[in-house]
């Protein structure tokens, strides 16, 4: 995600944790400090902010960022409190100053106001505050400079813990330059929340001069890395032994398209971590350091204790599912244990809100908590497993990992044919590889033996799915809806294989049905409802629970309607029926299969006694590219390779024949994929087949013309029509 | 797109902050009836206050909620501002007082308003399970009867039973108007209590459906049952208090606020001269001033107590280059007077408000514009309409009463009502057919508010993407619709129509099967999907503006072809709208003409069925093709 630095910083400001101080506004002190900051920032002797000449190559742009400078200063001091206890106070200041040339109304609106937290107190156990100062001045085309009066700031919210403010930039007009800054001063006691920053050398608008300067005190730890051909930071120290980092770039064009794009893999970027600690600065954090932290987090979970709480329940369920489970193969034991564990964690519970609708499908359980306990459970049942850490396909690559959050924790079950277990959601099957990490290196994490500093298995990769494995299979039976020849009646059968099912499971599956399905598969005798009814205290809750389940079921029609609308880019006239035939919860039956029945109009046109059926739109609604998107010079990042395979059987009305099928027989194949279409008459049915495949999840920029050919072939097919001729 | 205005809605309806966002997603009959109001009593008493607020209105209410289906929690919200205060809130959860529920008291913020002094008092009210009841008791005071303008009966939840009492002392002179009672079972009782010296008006009602937000709806003053309170004057012991007995009283109060504003005439004169340098014609100068304010002053809505009624000094708005409607009107007026024109401030209620100045009240207006009196004719300039031309008026103010300053007196006029031709959209296609390709010349003209809308969208696009966006708009994203040689006029000039002309090559526009060609002559199909879902829509529908959409497509037939089938056309004529489609063959040219008129923006709910039937016919017409066959 490539947000402008201003936006990123302002968003960060909202989330920044500060240090102790009273959260109450002290207006006088604030104004004094604001004046001092203003003097300091306007006093910068930085030639970038005196350059008023827009480079010729950037004329015609809506807005040009003439200069952007980020300054990070971090220091700390030890002090005694009233009880003579020693504390370390951390001070962290960040300043972002920008000078932008406003060339149109859209940019004027974009830069016309600043929203920020003047004060924000830290949450929770940490004590500290964040204070933000803003300043702005306008440079008119004639060179005159007008300071914006920040006293015109209005307060949006003023509580004990924060004050939220907004400033409308006065006297800003098209043709002006706006020079503004946002300074955040953070103070925290005893602990510094890590700062994890990323600076992209690329924005929605071109940047003439971008520089970052850091002065980080010796009681901090600094880690940094340049990516994607960003310049390297110059590191030095000053007399105070602060770590000084400088990095900059000039004449940065606007970021290319956001379509099928990964900013963090494509744009030059600089990543910076600043935290308490006092270790030496680290350029390009070794993977071993990250693994050490992951190991620590794994240890924090205390798998044995977590498993102990559910052990007897798991054992009972394993026995209930298969009395002789101990005689099963390791693979079967592992899968059964996984299903039981998933059922306990995700299904067999009632939350306070009685959430059983679509929101329940999005239940999130911490990966470490989930998988560490699962590993302990597998161990109890005699199955070995190993943790692996996998970078995200559209995140930093394995060579630029800077934090634990850059990697996904996955469990590899070490049976004869090892399989992976990840914690995507309540529908995830054992062996399912998440689209977000497939094909990526998956080195092992060995908690006990890690101090050797060796990363094992770096050359092993998560399996990468093929286009055949990720299929959307559509089978549509289409006929006219009674006497009205312009309304189509559609019976649709959909099979989503592989990665294709991920988002639709979240949308279409009903918790109650999945719960009952799993309960049935695991032979769990008593349901949640039975338990609620049995216990006297919860008897009333059982009535509420029943109502909640009913409401969730009633919401399914709208969810299916939404699915149909998104697939056909057209609202159905009526949704007549919907059903999930297979939810895809089990690796033995992993596909999501569902059926819908609906009517739709607008696809059949009348021409005298004849009709023209836009058969192409029945089959597929293709991607629409803007003219500028047709030119591309950055690599293409898609979620996964995939195939759409659609068969439409149209019942030809009596007394009509079909013309124009010849145009439907086409084949396009190239290195990136294919579009193959055909049509034939079979009895009284017109059978149209459409198959589009994107062979790979990623393509180099040079392949864009081939990708365009596939998109254009799909668009061309969507326009195809057949004639239903009377007589 | 509508510009946000200074609203005088009941504040409870306008909330959209984080703690109570769900408030606006109100349930309606059958949609979500989990939490209902089983009973509510509200009592409003006019009372003598203290020195700064000699007459106050005290509100006491008890609301009992019932959980009818399953456990839940609802946001409870009350707003107040500089003219009111919340004196106390007591919360009872399932019969017991719950002091652990501590309301939050924060500023109110809404996307449309830059800053408001309104505050919200809110908390989450929990219901442990089905069958539980909670109660919230509120005490609130309005400090000036002028600000006590409406009492809505409808709530955010379904109301089973409600009683509203208005207690009016004999010394308080108030008119209570009953609004939108028809169709509701509301009974009224009047008690004259001589002993206490009060009149008590009691309204009892049952089974009131909750508020519901629907797009393009009339404002709540048109729809929901409520009392419109008109405080005229009071004679408490401390002495007479004059409120709005007549319109002249309201005008006098407004004028007193406006007279407090110190506008710098010298600055205005100099700026006006600069803007109009080189222009000689009077109306050219007026247009230049108007366009300058529209172009250079950003609209930002401020609602701040008394300042919510007093315009900002013109020179401040000029300096800041932003302002609300009052500031922009004041700046426009003072720039014009700086040139010697007779320009005046005007107060106006937009079509969002059901009332007019026949009932003087702060609730009747929500906007300020400028009037120019030139050679005996009044022109109205609303600079918040960023892209409208001089002499054109937005739908929301057309026909509305406008209160114009006139020294110590006032003028009451109406904004002219224009016909739908003010907002015409005209598309002309002169094409030849060759195979499946149509090619030729196309021109589009947008006028009035339809033009304004397009200009607004065009100016919201970064200029380096504008050409692409315009082409995308003209082609509707259709790659087969290839445009070259674009000429345009009016993107930079509010006072001319917006005009596009270009060469078109429309590939695959027609479908060829053997000896036949099938042609669809309408590429934009306006209102083809405009049917209304009557299962979910309960309120009347307001179109954004009147207008007419005319499409004329002339297609020269290819040599060797004749027309085999031509659709029959369409002629739907209704009082508020019409759809006509015609096909003609003149020589070898096919002429298609479509005209859609929206003459009345208000489509009553009673007209939905007819509207849907007519739109279905229009859609059917759009799905008809012309058949050509080889001779």
mmCIF file of N, CA and C in Angstrom, chain A residues 383-481:
data_model
loop_
_atom_site.group_PDB
_atom_site.id
_atom_site.type_symbol
_atom_site.label_atom_id
_atom_site.label_comp_id
_atom_site.label_asym_id
_atom_site.label_seq_id
_atom_site.Cartn_x
_atom_site.Cartn_y
_atom_site.Cartn_z
ATOM 1 N N UNK A 383 2.046 -37.359 16.870
ATOM 2 C CA UNK A 383 2.379 -36.862 15.533
ATOM 3 C C UNK A 383 3.383 -35.725 15.658
ATOM 4 N N UNK A 384 4.464 -35.827 14.879
ATOM 5 C CA UNK A 384 5.482 -34.781 14.941
ATOM 6 C C UNK A 384 5.121 -33.641 13.993
ATOM 7 N N UNK A 385 5.574 -32.473 14.342
ATOM 8 C CA UNK A 385 5.350 -31.326 13.451
ATOM 9 C C UNK A 385 6.429 -30.284 13.678
ATOM 10 N N UNK A 386 6.578 -29.407 12.702
ATOM 11 C CA UNK A 386 7.629 -28.387 12.759
ATOM 12 C C UNK A 386 7.045 -27.041 12.331
ATOM 13 N N UNK A 387 7.431 -25.996 13.032
ATOM 14 C CA UNK A 387 7.012 -24.666 12.608
ATOM 15 C C UNK A 387 7.874 -24.189 11.452
ATOM 16 N N UNK A 388 7.226 -23.531 10.512
ATOM 17 C CA UNK A 388 7.964 -22.821 9.463
ATOM 18 C C UNK A 388 7.443 -21.378 9.435
ATOM 19 N N UNK A 389 8.311 -20.507 8.943
ATOM 20 C CA UNK A 389 7.933 -19.097 8.823
ATOM 21 C C UNK A 389 7.969 -18.726 7.348
ATOM 22 N N UNK A 390 6.907 -18.109 6.874
ATOM 23 C CA UNK A 390 6.782 -17.871 5.436
ATOM 24 C C UNK A 390 6.509 -16.393 5.169
ATOM 25 N N UNK A 391 7.313 -15.756 4.316
ATOM 26 C CA UNK A 391 7.004 -14.359 3.974
ATOM 27 C C UNK A 391 5.760 -14.315 3.081
ATOM 28 N N UNK A 392 5.108 -13.174 3.054
ATOM 29 C CA UNK A 392 3.920 -13.013 2.211
ATOM 30 C C UNK A 392 4.335 -12.737 0.772
ATOM 31 N N UNK A 393 3.571 -13.305 -0.123
ATOM 32 C CA UNK A 393 3.847 -13.164 -1.558
ATOM 33 C C UNK A 393 3.892 -11.710 -1.985
ATOM 34 N N UNK A 394 3.011 -10.886 -1.413
ATOM 35 C CA UNK A 394 2.961 -9.475 -1.773
ATOM 36 C C UNK A 394 3.492 -8.597 -0.653
ATOM 37 N N UNK A 395 4.284 -9.197 0.213
ATOM 38 C CA UNK A 395 4.953 -8.455 1.281
ATOM 39 C C UNK A 395 6.447 -8.442 1.031
ATOM 40 N N UNK A 396 7.238 -8.040 2.009
ATOM 41 C CA UNK A 396 8.689 -8.036 1.820
ATOM 42 C C UNK A 396 9.195 -9.448 1.527
ATOM 43 N N UNK A 397 10.153 -9.550 0.641
ATOM 44 C CA UNK A 397 10.684 -10.878 0.326
ATOM 45 C C UNK A 397 11.590 -11.358 1.460
ATOM 46 N N UNK A 398 12.006 -12.609 1.367
ATOM 47 C CA UNK A 398 12.736 -13.258 2.463
ATOM 48 C C UNK A 398 14.034 -12.528 2.782
ATOM 49 N N UNK A 399 14.571 -11.805 1.824
ATOM 50 C CA UNK A 399 15.830 -11.086 2.058
ATOM 51 C C UNK A 399 15.649 -9.751 2.767
ATOM 52 N N UNK A 400 14.374 -9.352 2.993
ATOM 53 C CA UNK A 400 14.136 -8.029 3.589
ATOM 54 C C UNK A 400 13.128 -8.091 4.726
ATOM 55 N N UNK A 401 13.201 -9.160 5.479
ATOM 56 C CA UNK A 401 12.287 -9.307 6.607
ATOM 57 C C UNK A 401 12.764 -8.423 7.744
ATOM 58 N N UNK A 402 11.862 -7.631 8.273
ATOM 59 C CA UNK A 402 12.245 -6.692 9.335
ATOM 60 C C UNK A 402 11.466 -6.903 10.624
ATOM 61 N N UNK A 403 10.437 -7.712 10.564
ATOM 62 C CA UNK A 403 9.699 -7.936 11.806
ATOM 63 C C UNK A 403 8.951 -9.262 11.701
ATOM 64 N N UNK A 404 8.516 -9.713 12.846
ATOM 65 C CA UNK A 404 7.753 -10.956 12.918
ATOM 66 C C UNK A 404 6.495 -10.861 12.060
ATOM 67 N N UNK A 405 5.915 -9.660 12.001
ATOM 68 C CA UNK A 405 4.688 -9.458 11.239
ATOM 69 C C UNK A 405 4.854 -9.628 9.738
ATOM 70 N N UNK A 406 6.104 -9.676 9.269
ATOM 71 C CA UNK A 406 6.360 -9.866 7.836
ATOM 72 C C UNK A 406 6.207 -11.318 7.430
ATOM 73 N N UNK A 407 6.053 -12.184 8.405
ATOM 74 C CA UNK A 407 6.017 -13.621 8.083
ATOM 75 C C UNK A 407 4.802 -14.280 8.726
ATOM 76 N N UNK A 408 4.341 -15.307 8.084
ATOM 77 C CA UNK A 408 3.213 -16.078 8.603
ATOM 78 C C UNK A 408 3.754 -17.338 9.273
ATOM 79 N N UNK A 409 3.217 -17.646 10.426
ATOM 80 C CA UNK A 409 3.593 -18.892 11.101
ATOM 81 C C UNK A 409 2.729 -20.026 10.553
ATOM 82 N N UNK A 410 3.369 -21.076 10.128
ATOM 83 C CA UNK A 410 2.653 -22.227 9.569
ATOM 84 C C UNK A 410 3.215 -23.480 10.238
ATOM 85 N N UNK A 411 2.379 -24.471 10.382
ATOM 86 C CA UNK A 411 2.828 -25.721 10.994
ATOM 87 C C UNK A 411 2.939 -26.790 9.914
ATOM 88 N N UNK A 412 4.100 -27.399 9.817
ATOM 89 C CA UNK A 412 4.259 -28.512 8.870
ATOM 90 C C UNK A 412 4.100 -29.809 9.642
ATOM 91 N N UNK A 413 3.114 -30.603 9.263
ATOM 92 C CA UNK A 413 2.865 -31.871 9.945
ATOM 93 C C UNK A 413 3.741 -32.927 9.290
ATOM 94 N N UNK A 414 4.640 -33.489 10.071
ATOM 95 C CA UNK A 414 5.686 -34.357 9.517
ATOM 96 C C UNK A 414 5.259 -35.815 9.510
ATOM 97 N N UNK A 415 4.362 -36.116 8.629
ATOM 98 C CA UNK A 415 3.945 -37.505 8.422
ATOM 99 C C UNK A 415 4.597 -37.974 7.117
ATOM 100 N N UNK A 416 4.224 -39.169 6.666
ATOM 101 C CA UNK A 416 4.881 -39.718 5.468
ATOM 102 C C UNK A 416 4.853 -38.732 4.304
ATOM 103 N N UNK A 417 3.688 -38.208 4.061
ATOM 104 C CA UNK A 417 3.592 -37.109 3.070
ATOM 105 C C UNK A 417 3.240 -35.846 3.844
ATOM 106 N N UNK A 418 4.278 -35.065 4.185
ATOM 107 C CA UNK A 418 4.006 -33.916 5.056
ATOM 108 C C UNK A 418 2.970 -32.984 4.450
ATOM 109 N N UNK A 419 2.188 -32.371 5.305
ATOM 110 C CA UNK A 419 1.281 -31.323 4.838
ATOM 111 C C UNK A 419 1.353 -30.145 5.795
ATOM 112 N N UNK A 420 0.867 -29.004 5.305
ATOM 113 C CA UNK A 420 0.953 -27.767 6.081
ATOM 114 C C UNK A 420 -0.395 -27.406 6.679
ATOM 115 N N UNK A 421 -0.326 -26.781 7.823
ATOM 116 C CA UNK A 421 -1.544 -26.293 8.479
ATOM 117 C C UNK A 421 -1.344 -24.812 8.797
ATOM 118 N N UNK A 422 -2.273 -23.984 8.294
ATOM 119 C CA UNK A 422 -2.244 -22.550 8.606
ATOM 120 C C UNK A 422 -3.567 -22.171 9.232
ATOM 121 N N UNK A 423 -3.592 -21.064 9.868
ATOM 122 C CA UNK A 423 -4.797 -20.612 10.564
ATOM 123 C C UNK A 423 -5.416 -19.444 9.798
ATOM 124 N N UNK A 424 -6.057 -19.742 8.667
ATOM 125 C CA UNK A 424 -6.679 -18.650 7.912
ATOM 126 C C UNK A 424 -8.014 -18.269 8.558
ATOM 127 N N UNK A 425 -8.867 -19.267 8.713
ATOM 128 C CA UNK A 425 -10.175 -19.008 9.327
ATOM 129 C C UNK A 425 -10.801 -20.339 9.711
ATOM 130 N N UNK A 426 -12.038 -20.325 10.080
ATOM 131 C CA UNK A 426 -12.696 -21.506 10.604
ATOM 132 C C UNK A 426 -12.991 -22.557 9.531
ATOM 133 N N UNK A 427 -12.752 -22.204 8.269
ATOM 134 C CA UNK A 427 -13.053 -23.145 7.196
ATOM 135 C C UNK A 427 -11.801 -23.819 6.644
ATOM 136 N N UNK A 428 -10.644 -23.445 7.153
ATOM 137 C CA UNK A 428 -9.384 -23.915 6.562
ATOM 138 C C UNK A 428 -9.202 -25.412 6.756
ATOM 139 N N UNK A 429 -8.901 -26.105 5.662
ATOM 140 C CA UNK A 429 -8.657 -27.546 5.743
ATOM 141 C C UNK A 429 -7.189 -27.802 6.038
ATOM 142 N N UNK A 430 -6.861 -28.958 6.606
ATOM 143 C CA UNK A 430 -5.443 -29.333 6.731
ATOM 144 C C UNK A 430 -4.863 -29.527 5.332
ATOM 145 N N UNK A 431 -3.679 -29.026 5.128
ATOM 146 C CA UNK A 431 -3.049 -29.139 3.819
ATOM 147 C C UNK A 431 -3.328 -27.953 2.915
ATOM 148 N N UNK A 432 -4.177 -27.044 3.330
ATOM 149 C CA UNK A 432 -4.510 -25.889 2.487
ATOM 150 C C UNK A 432 -3.423 -24.831 2.623
ATOM 151 N N UNK A 433 -2.879 -24.438 1.490
ATOM 152 C CA UNK A 433 -1.846 -23.392 1.498
ATOM 153 C C UNK A 433 -2.525 -22.065 1.186
ATOM 154 N N UNK A 434 -2.333 -21.104 2.047
ATOM 155 C CA UNK A 434 -2.950 -19.796 1.826
ATOM 156 C C UNK A 434 -2.416 -19.163 0.553
ATOM 157 N N UNK A 435 -3.288 -18.502 -0.178
ATOM 158 C CA UNK A 435 -2.868 -17.815 -1.405
ATOM 159 C C UNK A 435 -1.783 -16.788 -1.103
ATOM 160 N N UNK A 436 -1.853 -16.191 0.083
ATOM 161 C CA UNK A 436 -0.939 -15.086 0.387
ATOM 162 C C UNK A 436 0.506 -15.532 0.590
ATOM 163 N N UNK A 437 0.737 -16.866 0.780
ATOM 164 C CA UNK A 437 2.119 -17.307 1.048
ATOM 165 C C UNK A 437 2.580 -18.430 0.114
ATOM 166 N N UNK A 438 1.737 -18.842 -0.801
ATOM 167 C CA UNK A 438 2.150 -19.973 -1.627
ATOM 168 C C UNK A 438 3.390 -19.603 -2.449
ATOM 169 N N UNK A 439 4.200 -20.618 -2.687
ATOM 170 C CA UNK A 439 5.389 -20.414 -3.512
ATOM 171 C C UNK A 439 6.531 -19.724 -2.813
ATOM 172 N N UNK A 440 6.357 -19.377 -1.560
ATOM 173 C CA UNK A 440 7.402 -18.628 -0.845
ATOM 174 C C UNK A 440 8.326 -19.565 -0.068
ATOM 175 N N UNK A 441 9.549 -19.149 0.183
ATOM 176 C CA UNK A 441 10.449 -19.965 1.011
ATOM 177 C C UNK A 441 9.830 -20.191 2.374
ATOM 178 N N UNK A 442 10.074 -21.366 2.942
ATOM 179 C CA UNK A 442 9.472 -21.671 4.249
ATOM 180 C C UNK A 442 10.500 -22.315 5.166
ATOM 181 N N UNK A 443 11.447 -21.524 5.631
ATOM 182 C CA UNK A 443 12.451 -22.067 6.549
ATOM 183 C C UNK A 443 11.820 -22.484 7.869
ATOM 184 N N UNK A 444 12.510 -23.424 8.529
ATOM 185 C CA UNK A 444 11.965 -23.998 9.762
ATOM 186 C C UNK A 444 12.339 -23.157 10.970
ATOM 187 N N UNK A 445 11.503 -23.260 11.966
ATOM 188 C CA UNK A 445 11.816 -22.656 13.265
ATOM 189 C C UNK A 445 11.926 -23.787 14.270
ATOM 190 N N UNK A 446 13.105 -23.868 14.897
ATOM 191 C CA UNK A 446 13.291 -24.888 15.926
ATOM 192 C C UNK A 446 13.494 -24.192 17.259
ATOM 193 N N UNK A 447 12.461 -24.060 18.050
ATOM 194 C CA UNK A 447 12.556 -23.242 19.267
ATOM 195 C C UNK A 447 13.717 -23.609 20.185
ATOM 196 N N UNK A 448 13.982 -24.915 20.344
ATOM 197 C CA UNK A 448 14.996 -25.269 21.341
ATOM 198 C C UNK A 448 16.405 -25.072 20.824
ATOM 199 N N UNK A 449 16.569 -25.261 19.533
ATOM 200 C CA UNK A 449 17.958 -25.294 19.045
ATOM 201 C C UNK A 449 18.316 -24.042 18.277
ATOM 202 N N UNK A 450 17.657 -22.957 18.579
ATOM 203 C CA UNK A 450 17.832 -21.833 17.671
ATOM 204 C C UNK A 450 19.102 -21.045 17.856
ATOM 205 N N UNK A 451 19.642 -21.119 19.024
ATOM 206 C CA UNK A 451 20.789 -20.251 19.293
ATOM 207 C C UNK A 451 21.975 -20.505 18.383
ATOM 208 N N UNK A 452 21.936 -21.605 17.703
ATOM 209 C CA UNK A 452 23.030 -21.850 16.764
ATOM 210 C C UNK A 452 23.022 -20.847 15.620
ATOM 211 N N UNK A 453 21.948 -20.133 15.472
ATOM 212 C CA UNK A 453 21.893 -19.081 14.450
ATOM 213 C C UNK A 453 21.800 -19.605 13.040
ATOM 214 N N UNK A 454 21.300 -20.794 12.905
ATOM 215 C CA UNK A 454 21.233 -21.373 11.568
ATOM 216 C C UNK A 454 19.778 -21.426 11.121
ATOM 217 N N UNK A 455 19.571 -21.006 9.932
ATOM 218 C CA UNK A 455 18.229 -21.103 9.369
ATOM 219 C C UNK A 455 18.186 -22.318 8.471
ATOM 220 N N UNK A 456 17.287 -23.220 8.815
ATOM 221 C CA UNK A 456 17.215 -24.477 8.074
ATOM 222 C C UNK A 456 16.065 -24.426 7.083
ATOM 223 N N UNK A 457 16.330 -24.929 5.909
ATOM 224 C CA UNK A 457 15.229 -25.094 4.941
ATOM 225 C C UNK A 457 14.905 -23.870 4.135
ATOM 226 N N UNK A 458 15.889 -22.974 3.992
ATOM 227 C CA UNK A 458 15.636 -21.744 3.240
ATOM 228 C C UNK A 458 15.366 -22.036 1.773
ATOM 229 N N UNK A 459 15.858 -23.162 1.323
ATOM 230 C CA UNK A 459 15.674 -23.482 -0.090
ATOM 231 C C UNK A 459 14.384 -24.271 -0.338
ATOM 232 N N UNK A 460 13.637 -24.504 0.710
ATOM 233 C CA UNK A 460 12.355 -25.201 0.538
ATOM 234 C C UNK A 460 11.274 -24.154 0.338
ATOM 235 N N UNK A 461 10.362 -24.433 -0.577
ATOM 236 C CA UNK A 461 9.283 -23.460 -0.827
ATOM 237 C C UNK A 461 7.926 -24.093 -0.598
ATOM 238 N N UNK A 462 7.003 -23.275 -0.205
ATOM 239 C CA UNK A 462 5.611 -23.730 -0.105
ATOM 240 C C UNK A 462 5.141 -24.066 -1.520
ATOM 241 N N UNK A 463 4.357 -25.104 -1.622
ATOM 242 C CA UNK A 463 3.865 -25.451 -2.963
ATOM 243 C C UNK A 463 3.119 -24.279 -3.587
ATOM 244 N N UNK A 464 3.298 -24.142 -4.881
ATOM 245 C CA UNK A 464 2.622 -23.089 -5.631
ATOM 246 C C UNK A 464 1.496 -23.741 -6.416
ATOM 247 N N UNK A 465 0.312 -23.205 -6.279
ATOM 248 C CA UNK A 465 -0.828 -23.851 -6.935
ATOM 249 C C UNK A 465 -0.829 -23.544 -8.426
ATOM 250 N N UNK A 466 -1.483 -24.414 -9.155
ATOM 251 C CA UNK A 466 -1.565 -24.230 -10.602
ATOM 252 C C UNK A 466 -2.927 -23.642 -10.951
ATOM 253 N N UNK A 467 -3.030 -23.174 -12.168
ATOM 254 C CA UNK A 467 -4.301 -22.625 -12.636
ATOM 255 C C UNK A 467 -5.391 -23.690 -12.631
ATOM 256 N N UNK A 468 -4.987 -24.932 -12.845
ATOM 257 C CA UNK A 468 -5.986 -26.015 -12.856
ATOM 258 C C UNK A 468 -6.538 -26.250 -11.457
ATOM 259 N N UNK A 469 -5.690 -26.073 -10.480
ATOM 260 C CA UNK A 469 -6.117 -26.327 -9.098
ATOM 261 C C UNK A 469 -7.058 -25.237 -8.592
ATOM 262 N N UNK A 470 -6.898 -24.039 -9.123
ATOM 263 C CA UNK A 470 -7.749 -22.923 -8.681
ATOM 264 C C UNK A 470 -8.776 -22.637 -9.757
ATOM 265 N N UNK A 471 -9.868 -23.322 -9.651
ATOM 266 C CA UNK A 471 -10.858 -23.193 -10.726
ATOM 267 C C UNK A 471 -12.183 -22.691 -10.207
ATOM 268 N N UNK A 472 -12.794 -21.903 -11.047
ATOM 269 C CA UNK A 472 -14.191 -21.559 -10.838
ATOM 270 C C UNK A 472 -14.945 -22.246 -11.960
ATOM 271 N N UNK A 473 -15.732 -23.245 -11.608
ATOM 272 C CA UNK A 473 -16.507 -23.990 -12.606
ATOM 273 C C UNK A 473 -17.963 -23.553 -12.498
ATOM 274 N N UNK A 474 -18.480 -23.073 -13.597
ATOM 275 C CA UNK A 474 -19.868 -22.606 -13.624
ATOM 276 C C UNK A 474 -20.654 -23.426 -14.647
ATOM 277 N N UNK A 475 -21.797 -23.846 -14.229
ATOM 278 C CA UNK A 475 -22.695 -24.560 -15.122
ATOM 279 C C UNK A 475 -24.057 -23.871 -15.036
ATOM 280 N N UNK A 476 -24.445 -23.238 -16.131
ATOM 281 C CA UNK A 476 -25.689 -22.463 -16.118
ATOM 282 C C UNK A 476 -26.718 -23.070 -17.071
ATOM 283 N N UNK A 477 -27.861 -23.352 -16.523
ATOM 284 C CA UNK A 477 -28.998 -23.775 -17.347
ATOM 285 C C UNK A 477 -29.903 -22.557 -17.516
ATOM 286 N N UNK A 478 -30.012 -22.093 -18.750
ATOM 287 C CA UNK A 478 -30.720 -20.829 -18.982
ATOM 288 C C UNK A 478 -31.911 -21.072 -19.882
ATOM 289 N N UNK A 479 -33.038 -20.551 -19.488
ATOM 290 C CA UNK A 479 -34.175 -20.537 -20.410
ATOM 291 C C UNK A 479 -34.971 -19.268 -20.193
ATOM 292 N N UNK A 480 -35.946 -19.095 -21.037
ATOM 293 C CA UNK A 480 -36.757 -17.889 -20.926
ATOM 294 C C UNK A 480 -37.691 -18.031 -19.746
ATOM 295 N N UNK A 481 -38.005 -16.906 -19.187
ATOM 296 C CA UNK A 481 -38.835 -16.925 -17.985
ATOM 297 C C UNK A 481 -40.302 -16.780 -18.383
#
